[in-house]
Structure formats: structure tokens, C-alpha cells
CSV table of C-alpha atoms in Angstrom, one decimal:
chain,number,residue,atom,x,y,z
A,1,MET,CA,39.6,-28.5,1.8
A,2,LYS,CA,36.9,-25.9,1.4
A,3,GLN,CA,38.2,-22.7,-0.5
A,4,ALA,CA,37.8,-19.8,1.7
A,5,ARG,CA,35.1,-17.2,0.7
A,6,PRO,CA,36.5,-13.5,-0.6
A,7,ARG,CA,36.3,-11.1,2.2
A,8,ASN,CA,34.3,-7.8,1.3
A,9,GLU,CA,34.4,-4.6,3.5
A,10,TRP,CA,31.0,-3.4,4.9
A,11,GLY,CA,29.3,-0.8,3.5
A,12,PRO,CA,27.7,2.0,5.6
A,13,ASP,CA,24.0,1.0,4.2
A,14,GLU,CA,24.8,-2.3,5.1
A,15,LEU,CA,26.0,-1.3,8.7
A,16,GLY,CA,22.7,0.8,8.7
A,17,ALA,CA,20.5,-2.3,7.9
A,18,VAL,CA,22.4,-4.5,10.6
A,19,LEU,CA,21.1,-2.1,13.2
A,20,GLU,CA,17.7,-1.4,11.9
A,21,GLY,CA,17.3,-5.5,12.2
A,22,VAL,CA,18.8,-5.7,15.5
A,23,LYS,CA,16.4,-2.8,16.6
A,24,PHE,CA,13.4,-4.8,15.3
A,25,TYR,CA,14.2,-8.4,15.9
A,26,GLY,CA,17.1,-8.0,18.6
A,27,ARG,CA,19.8,-10.8,18.2
A,28,ALA,CA,18.0,-13.1,16.1
A,29,TRP,CA,20.3,-13.0,13.0
A,30,HIS,CA,18.7,-15.8,10.6
A,31,LYS,CA,15.2,-13.2,10.8
A,32,ILE,CA,17.5,-10.1,10.1
A,33,LYS,CA,19.0,-11.7,7.2
A,34,LYS,CA,15.8,-12.7,6.0
A,35,SER,CA,13.9,-9.5,6.8
A,36,SER,CA,11.6,-7.7,4.6
A,37,LEU,CA,11.7,-4.9,6.5
A,38,PRO,CA,12.4,-1.8,4.3
A,39,TYR,CA,15.7,0.4,4.9
A,40,LYS,CA,16.3,3.1,2.3
A,41,GLY,CA,13.8,2.1,-0.2
A,42,LYS,CA,15.2,-1.8,-0.3
A,43,LYS,CA,14.4,-4.7,2.0
A,44,ILE,CA,17.1,-5.5,4.7
A,45,SER,CA,17.5,-8.9,3.0
A,46,THR,CA,18.4,-7.3,-0.4
A,47,TRP,CA,21.5,-4.9,1.5
A,48,LEU,CA,22.4,-8.1,3.2
A,49,ALA,CA,22.2,-10.7,0.5
A,50,ASN,CA,26.2,-11.2,0.3
A,51,ARG,CA,26.3,-11.6,4.4
A,52,THR,CA,25.7,-14.9,6.3
A,53,PRO,CA,23.8,-14.8,9.6
A,54,GLU,CA,27.3,-15.2,11.4
A,55,ASN,CA,28.7,-12.5,9.5
A,56,ILE,CA,25.8,-10.3,10.9
A,57,LYS,CA,26.3,-11.5,14.6
A,58,ASP,CA,30.2,-10.8,14.3
A,59,LYS,CA,29.7,-7.3,12.9
A,60,GLU,CA,26.9,-6.0,15.3
A,61,LYS,CA,29.2,-7.4,17.9
A,62,ASN,CA,32.4,-5.4,16.5
A,63,MET,CA,30.6,-2.4,16.1
A,64,LYS,CA,29.0,-2.4,20.0
A,65,ASN,CA,32.7,-3.4,21.0
A,66,ALA,CA,34.1,-0.7,19.1
A,67,ARG,CA,31.9,2.3,20.4
A,68,SER,CA,31.8,1.1,24.0
A,69,GLN,CA,35.5,1.4,24.0
A,70,LYS,CA,35.3,5.0,23.2
A,71,GLY,CA,32.9,5.3,26.1
A,72,LYS,CA,29.7,6.0,24.0
A,73,ASP,CA,26.7,4.0,23.4
A,74,PHE,CA,27.0,2.9,20.1
A,75,TYR,CA,23.2,2.6,19.3
A,76,LEU,CA,22.7,6.5,20.2
A,77,ASN,CA,25.4,7.5,18.1
A,78,ILE,CA,25.3,5.6,14.9
A,79,ARG,CA,25.2,8.5,12.8
A,80,GLU,CA,28.4,9.7,14.2
A,81,ALA,CA,29.8,5.9,13.6
A,82,LEU,CA,28.5,6.0,9.9
A,83,LYS,CA,30.0,9.5,9.3
A,84,GLU,CA,33.3,8.1,10.8
A,85,TYR,CA,33.4,5.0,8.2
A,86,LYS,CA,32.4,7.1,5.0
A,87,SER,CA,35.1,9.5,6.1
A,88,LYS,CA,37.8,6.8,6.1
A,89,ARG,CA,36.6,5.1,3.1
A,90,SER,CA,36.7,8.2,1.0
A,91,LEU,CA,40.4,8.9,2.5
A,92,GLN,CA,41.4,5.7,1.5
A,93,SER,CA,39.9,6.0,-2.2
A,94,VAL,CA,41.7,9.2,-2.7
A,95,GLY,CA,44.7,7.4,-2.0
A,96,HIS,CA,46.2,8.9,1.0
A,97,SER,CA,48.3,7.4,3.3
A,98,LYS,CA,45.8,5.7,5.3
A,99,SER,CA,45.4,3.5,1.9
A,100,LYS,CA,46.2,-0.2,2.3
A,101,LYS,CA,47.4,-1.0,-1.1
A,102,ASN,CA,50.3,1.9,-1.2
A,103,PRO,CA,50.6,4.3,1.6
A,104,TRP,CA,52.7,6.6,-0.4
A,105,LYS,CA,50.6,6.4,-3.6
A,106,CYS,CA,49.6,10.2,-3.0
A,107,LEU,CA,53.6,11.1,-3.4
A,108,HIS,CA,53.8,9.6,-6.9
A,109,SER,CA,51.3,11.7,-8.6
């Protein structure tokens, strides 16, 4: 039986690279994965080196669905979505109750 790959969370730069690729290539996931378009000083392919085309497709679909459920067009509000993501990640790294590892960590300090 094939061993599952470890699950890695998506960083804000990876999300931005996916959106830049979608803006340029549309839904051509293999082209996005191999893209030499620049994003924040690196190639999109560099940002997405640890992702498969299927990972990229699924993430784009999930981001689009998450924004449409809130009644907003995701592509017009990407900065807001990235800020929201960063704030959630910073809360988790500080040890607030949203942390998946130990929700009560902040009480034991």
C-alpha cells in the first residue's frame, strides 16, 4: 500500500501564487505548476514546488467556495482573505485557544 504524503498547510504566498496563475492561465493546473511567471520575486513554480496540480486545483476550488459562501467575489477580495488567513495563523502560533495542538496552552503559561 502506498504511504500517504504528509499534509502541509498552505502559506499566504502559495495562495497568492495560485491566484496569479489562475488569472494568467485560467484552470490549466499543470501550466500553473510549471509556470515561470514572477510572483514576489520568485517564479510561481518555485512557490508551488511542493504541490501537485491536483493540490492546486483543489485549493483554488476551496478558496472560491469559501468566499462565495460569504456572499463576496473571492477574486475581488483576495487581500482580505490573505489578511484573514495571516491573522488566524498568528493566533495559532501564539498559543491562543484556536490552536489545534493544545487549546488550553495559554492558560498553562
